[in-house]
CSV table of N, CA and C in Angstrom, one decimal:
chain,number,residue,atom,x,y,z
A,1,MET,N,56.3,46.3,139.1
A,1,MET,CA,57.0,47.5,139.4
A,1,MET,C,58.4,47.4,138.7
A,2,THR,N,58.7,48.5,138.0
A,2,THR,CA,60.0,48.6,137.3
A,2,THR,C,61.0,49.1,138.4
A,3,GLU,N,62.1,48.4,138.5
A,3,GLU,CA,63.1,48.7,139.5
A,3,GLU,C,64.3,49.3,138.8
A,4,THR,N,64.8,50.4,139.4
A,4,THR,CA,66.0,51.0,138.9
A,4,THR,C,67.2,50.1,139.2
A,5,ILE,N,68.1,49.9,138.3
A,5,ILE,CA,69.2,48.9,138.4
A,5,ILE,C,70.5,49.7,138.5
A,6,LEU,N,71.3,49.2,139.4
A,6,LEU,CA,72.7,49.6,139.6
A,6,LEU,C,73.6,48.6,139.0
A,7,GLU,N,74.3,48.9,137.9
A,7,GLU,CA,75.3,48.0,137.4
A,7,GLU,C,76.6,48.2,138.0
A,8,LEU,N,77.2,47.2,138.6
A,8,LEU,CA,78.5,47.2,139.2
A,8,LEU,C,79.5,46.3,138.5
A,9,VAL,N,80.5,46.9,137.9
A,9,VAL,CA,81.5,46.1,137.1
A,9,VAL,C,82.8,46.4,137.7
A,10,ARG,N,83.3,45.3,138.4
A,10,ARG,CA,84.7,45.4,139.0
A,10,ARG,C,85.7,44.8,138.2
A,11,PHE,N,86.9,45.4,138.1
A,11,PHE,CA,87.9,44.8,137.2
A,11,PHE,C,89.3,45.4,137.5
A,12,ARG,N,90.3,44.9,136.9
A,12,ARG,CA,91.6,45.4,136.9
A,12,ARG,C,92.0,45.7,135.5
A,13,LEU,N,93.0,46.5,135.3
A,13,LEU,CA,93.5,46.9,134.0
A,13,LEU,C,94.4,45.9,133.5
A,14,THR,N,94.6,45.9,132.1
A,14,THR,CA,95.5,45.0,131.5
A,14,THR,C,96.9,45.4,131.9
A,15,PRO,N,97.8,44.4,132.0
A,15,PRO,CA,99.2,44.7,132.5
A,15,PRO,C,99.8,45.8,131.6
A,16,GLY,N,100.5,46.8,132.2
A,16,GLY,CA,101.1,47.8,131.5
A,16,GLY,C,100.3,49.1,131.2
A,17,THR,N,98.9,49.0,131.5
A,17,THR,CA,98.0,50.1,131.3
A,17,THR,C,98.2,51.1,132.5
A,18,THR,N,98.4,52.3,132.2
A,18,THR,CA,98.5,53.3,133.3
A,18,THR,C,97.1,53.9,133.6
A,19,PRO,N,96.9,54.3,134.8
A,19,PRO,CA,95.6,54.9,135.1
A,19,PRO,C,95.3,56.1,134.2
A,20,GLU,N,96.3,56.9,133.8
A,20,GLU,CA,96.1,58.0,133.0
A,20,GLU,C,95.6,57.6,131.6
A,21,SER,N,96.2,56.6,131.0
A,21,SER,CA,95.7,56.2,129.7
A,21,SER,C,94.4,55.5,129.7
A,22,PHE,N,94.1,54.8,130.8
A,22,PHE,CA,92.8,54.2,131.0
A,22,PHE,C,91.7,55.3,131.1
A,23,LEU,N,92.0,56.4,131.9
A,23,LEU,CA,91.0,57.4,132.1
A,23,LEU,C,90.8,58.2,130.8
A,24,ALA,N,91.8,58.3,130.0
A,24,ALA,CA,91.6,58.9,128.7
A,24,ALA,C,90.6,58.1,127.8
A,25,ALA,N,90.8,56.8,127.8
A,25,ALA,CA,89.9,55.9,127.1
A,25,ALA,C,88.5,55.9,127.7
A,26,ALA,N,88.4,56.0,129.0
A,26,ALA,CA,87.1,56.1,129.7
A,26,ALA,C,86.4,57.3,129.3
A,27,ALA,N,87.1,58.4,129.2
A,27,ALA,CA,86.5,59.7,128.8
A,27,ALA,C,85.9,59.6,127.4
A,28,ALA,N,86.5,58.9,126.6
A,28,ALA,CA,86.0,58.7,125.2
A,28,ALA,C,84.7,57.7,125.2
A,29,SER,N,84.5,57.0,126.3
A,29,SER,CA,83.4,56.1,126.4
A,29,SER,C,82.1,56.8,126.9
A,30,VAL,N,82.3,58.0,127.4
A,30,VAL,CA,81.1,58.7,128.0
A,30,VAL,C,80.0,58.9,127.0
A,31,ALA,N,80.3,59.5,125.9
A,31,ALA,CA,79.2,59.8,124.9
A,31,ALA,C,78.5,58.5,124.4
A,32,PRO,N,79.2,57.5,124.0
A,32,PRO,CA,78.4,56.3,123.5
A,32,PRO,C,77.5,55.7,124.6
A,33,ILE,N,78.0,55.6,125.9
A,33,ILE,CA,77.3,55.0,126.9
A,33,ILE,C,76.1,55.9,127.3
A,34,SER,N,76.3,57.2,127.4
A,34,SER,CA,75.2,58.1,127.8
A,34,SER,C,74.1,58.1,126.7
A,35,ARG,N,74.3,57.7,125.5
A,35,ARG,CA,73.3,57.6,124.5
A,35,ARG,C,72.4,56.4,124.6
A,36,CYS,N,72.8,55.4,125.4
A,36,CYS,CA,72.0,54.2,125.6
A,36,CYS,C,70.7,54.5,126.2
A,37,PRO,N,69.6,54.0,125.7
A,37,PRO,CA,68.3,54.2,126.3
A,37,PRO,C,68.3,53.7,127.7
A,38,GLY,N,67.7,54.5,128.7
A,38,GLY,CA,67.6,54.0,130.0
A,38,GLY,C,68.8,54.4,130.9
A,39,PHE,N,69.8,55.0,130.3
A,39,PHE,CA,71.0,55.5,131.1
A,39,PHE,C,70.6,56.6,132.0
A,40,ARG,N,71.1,56.5,133.3
A,40,ARG,CA,70.8,57.6,134.2
A,40,ARG,C,72.0,58.3,134.7
A,41,SER,N,73.0,57.5,135.1
A,41,SER,CA,74.3,58.1,135.6
A,41,SER,C,75.4,57.1,135.6
A,42,ARG,N,76.6,57.6,135.8
A,42,ARG,CA,77.8,56.7,135.8
A,42,ARG,C,78.9,57.3,136.7
A,43,ARG,N,79.6,56.4,137.4
A,43,ARG,CA,80.7,56.8,138.2
A,43,ARG,C,81.8,55.7,138.0
A,44,LEU,N,83.0,56.1,137.7
A,44,LEU,CA,84.1,55.2,137.5
A,44,LEU,C,85.0,55.5,138.7
A,45,VAL,N,85.2,54.5,139.6
A,45,VAL,CA,85.9,54.6,140.8
A,45,VAL,C,87.1,53.6,140.9
A,46,HIS,N,88.1,54.0,141.7
A,46,HIS,CA,89.2,53.0,141.9
A,46,HIS,C,89.6,53.1,143.3
A,47,ASP,N,90.3,52.0,143.8
A,47,ASP,CA,90.6,51.9,145.2
A,47,ASP,C,92.1,52.3,145.5
A,48,GLY,N,92.8,52.7,144.4
A,48,GLY,CA,94.2,53.1,144.6
A,48,GLY,C,95.1,51.9,144.6
A,49,ALA,N,94.6,50.7,144.6
A,49,ALA,CA,95.4,49.5,144.7
A,49,ALA,C,95.2,48.6,143.4
A,50,GLY,N,94.6,49.2,142.4
A,50,GLY,CA,94.5,48.5,141.1
A,50,GLY,C,93.1,48.0,140.8
A,51,LEU,N,92.1,48.1,141.7
A,51,LEU,CA,90.8,47.6,141.5
A,51,LEU,C,89.9,48.8,141.1
A,52,TRP,N,89.2,48.6,140.0
A,52,TRP,CA,88.3,49.7,139.5
A,52,TRP,C,86.9,49.2,139.5
A,53,THR,N,85.9,50.1,139.7
A,53,THR,CA,84.5,49.7,139.6
A,53,THR,C,83.8,50.8,138.8
A,54,ASP,N,83.1,50.3,137.7
A,54,ASP,CA,82.3,51.1,136.9
A,54,ASP,C,80.8,51.0,137.4
A,55,VAL,N,80.3,52.1,138.0
A,55,VAL,CA,79.0,52.1,138.6
A,55,VAL,C,78.0,52.8,137.7
A,56,VAL,N,77.1,52.1,137.1
A,56,VAL,CA,76.1,52.7,136.2
A,56,VAL,C,74.7,52.5,136.6
A,57,GLU,N,73.9,53.6,136.6
A,57,GLU,CA,72.5,53.5,137.0
A,57,GLU,C,71.7,53.4,135.7
A,58,TRP,N,70.8,52.4,135.7
A,58,TRP,CA,69.9,52.2,134.5
A,58,TRP,C,68.5,52.3,135.0
A,59,ALA,N,67.6,52.7,134.1
A,59,ALA,CA,66.2,52.8,134.4
A,59,ALA,C,65.6,51.5,134.8
A,60,ASP,N,66.1,50.4,134.2
A,60,ASP,CA,65.5,49.1,134.5
A,60,ASP,C,66.5,48.0,133.9
A,61,MET,N,66.2,46.8,134.2
A,61,MET,CA,67.1,45.7,133.8
A,61,MET,C,67.2,45.5,132.3
A,62,ALA,N,66.0,45.8,131.7
A,62,ALA,CA,66.0,45.7,130.2
A,62,ALA,C,66.9,46.7,129.6
A,63,SER,N,67.0,47.9,130.1
A,63,SER,CA,67.9,48.9,129.6
A,63,SER,C,69.4,48.5,129.8
A,64,ALA,N,69.7,47.9,131.0
A,64,ALA,CA,71.0,47.5,131.3
A,64,ALA,C,71.4,46.4,130.3
A,65,SER,N,70.5,45.4,130.1
A,65,SER,CA,70.8,44.3,129.2
A,65,SER,C,71.1,44.8,127.7
A,66,ARG,N,70.2,45.7,127.3
A,66,ARG,CA,70.4,46.2,125.9
A,66,ARG,C,71.7,47.0,125.8
A,67,ALA,N,72.1,47.8,126.8
A,67,ALA,CA,73.3,48.5,126.8
A,67,ALA,C,74.5,47.6,126.8
A,68,ALA,N,74.4,46.5,127.5
A,68,ALA,CA,75.6,45.5,127.5
A,68,ALA,C,75.9,45.0,126.1
A,69,GLU,N,74.8,44.8,125.3
A,69,GLU,CA,75.0,44.4,123.9
A,69,GLU,C,75.7,45.5,123.1
A,70,THR,N,75.2,46.7,123.3
A,70,THR,CA,75.8,47.9,122.6
A,70,THR,C,77.3,48.1,123.0
A,71,VAL,N,77.6,48.0,124.3
A,71,VAL,CA,79.0,48.2,124.7
A,71,VAL,C,79.9,47.2,124.1
A,72,LEU,N,79.5,46.0,124.0
A,72,LEU,CA,80.4,44.9,123.4
A,72,LEU,C,80.5,45.0,121.9
A,73,THR,N,79.6,45.7,121.2
A,73,THR,CA,79.7,45.7,119.8
A,73,THR,C,80.0,47.1,119.2
A,74,ASP,N,80.0,48.1,120.0
A,74,ASP,CA,80.3,49.5,119.5
A,74,ASP,C,81.8,49.7,119.3
A,75,PRO,N,82.2,50.0,118.1
A,75,PRO,CA,83.7,50.2,117.8
A,75,PRO,C,84.2,51.4,118.6
A,76,ALA,N,83.4,52.3,119.0
A,76,ALA,CA,83.9,53.5,119.7
A,76,ALA,C,84.3,53.1,121.1
A,77,LEU,N,83.8,52.0,121.6
A,77,LEU,CA,84.1,51.5,123.0
A,77,LEU,C,85.3,50.5,123.0
A,78,ALA,N,85.7,50.1,121.9
A,78,ALA,CA,86.8,49.0,121.8
A,78,ALA,C,88.1,49.5,122.5
A,79,PRO,N,88.5,50.7,122.3
A,79,PRO,CA,89.8,51.1,123.0
A,79,PRO,C,89.6,51.1,124.6
A,80,PHE,N,88.5,51.4,125.1
A,80,PHE,CA,88.2,51.4,126.5
A,80,PHE,C,88.2,49.9,127.0
A,81,LEU,N,87.5,49.1,126.3
A,81,LEU,CA,87.4,47.7,126.7
A,81,LEU,C,88.7,47.0,126.6
A,82,ALA,N,89.5,47.3,125.6
A,82,ALA,CA,90.8,46.7,125.4
A,82,ALA,C,91.8,46.9,126.6
A,83,LEU,N,91.5,47.9,127.4
A,83,LEU,CA,92.4,48.2,128.6
A,83,LEU,C,92.0,47.5,129.9
A,84,ILE,N,90.8,46.7,129.8
A,84,ILE,CA,90.3,46.0,130.9
A,84,ILE,C,90.7,44.6,130.9
A,85,ASP,N,91.3,44.0,131.9
A,85,ASP,CA,91.6,42.6,132.0
A,85,ASP,C,90.4,41.8,132.1
A,86,ALA,N,90.0,41.2,131.0
A,86,ALA,CA,88.7,40.5,130.9
A,86,ALA,C,88.6,39.3,131.9
A,87,THR,N,89.7,38.8,132.3
A,87,THR,CA,89.7,37.7,133.3
A,87,THR,C,89.4,38.1,134.7
A,88,SER,N,89.5,39.4,134.9
A,88,SER,CA,89.2,40.0,136.3
A,88,SER,C,87.8,40.5,136.5
A,89,VAL,N,87.0,40.6,135.4
A,89,VAL,CA,85.7,41.3,135.4
A,89,VAL,C,84.7,40.5,136.3
A,90,GLU,N,84.1,41.2,137.2
A,90,GLU,CA,83.0,40.7,138.0
A,90,GLU,C,81.8,41.7,137.8
A,91,MET,N,80.6,41.2,137.4
A,91,MET,CA,79.5,42.1,137.2
A,91,MET,C,78.3,41.7,138.0
A,92,ALA,N,77.6,42.7,138.5
A,92,ALA,CA,76.3,42.5,139.3
A,92,ALA,C,75.3,43.5,138.9
A,93,HIS,N,74.0,43.2,139.0
A,93,HIS,CA,73.0,44.1,138.7
A,93,HIS,C,71.9,44.2,139.8
A,94,PRO,N,72.3,44.7,141.0
A,94,PRO,CA,71.3,44.8,142.0
A,94,PRO,C,70.3,45.9,141.8
A,95,ALA,N,69.1,45.7,142.3
A,95,ALA,CA,68.1,46.8,142.2
A,95,ALA,C,68.3,47.8,143.3
A,96,ILE,N,68.1,49.0,143.1
A,96,ILE,CA,68.2,50.1,144.1
A,96,ILE,C,67.0,50.0,145.0
A,97,ALA,N,67.2,49.8,146.3
A,97,ALA,CA,66.1,49.7,147.2
A,97,ALA,C,65.9,51.1,147.9
A,98,LEU,N,66.9,51.9,148.1
A,98,LEU,CA,66.8,53.2,148.7
A,98,LEU,C,67.9,54.1,148.1
A,99,ALA,N,67.5,55.3,147.8
A,99,ALA,CA,68.5,56.2,147.3
A,99,ALA,C,68.4,57.6,148.0
A,100,GLN,N,69.5,58.2,148.3
A,100,GLN,CA,69.4,59.5,149.0
A,100,GLN,C,70.4,60.4,148.4
A,101,ASP,N,70.0,61.6,148.0
A,101,ASP,CA,70.9,62.6,147.5
A,101,ASP,C,71.0,63.7,148.5
A,102,ALA,N,72.1,64.4,148.4
A,102,ALA,CA,72.3,65.6,149.3
A,102,ALA,C,71.2,66.6,149.1
A,103,ALA,N,70.9,67.3,150.2
A,103,ALA,CA,69.9,68.4,150.1
A,103,ALA,C,70.5,69.5,149.3
A,104,ARG,N,69.7,70.2,148.6
A,104,ARG,CA,70.3,71.3,147.8
A,104,ARG,C,69.7,72.6,148.2
């Protein structure tokens, strides 16, 4: 069975980076990430105290793994990655066991 994967990347910004400049760089990361095979959705959230979480849904773990290679090597994503404090990054790839969307 192929499991849908939720990628959770928690991090802090590099010292001196404003949320506004980070969000501008994040906006530029939307197109390259959305072109990755297996991409389903993405949410970038913050807690207001400096902790950010990039929540990305992938079709499967193979898609998430391939995308990780792309993210690290795509020059279009370098400005976004440069604003993330690499020492603070925590990543997890849990499988989605239950999903519920709002009724429409």
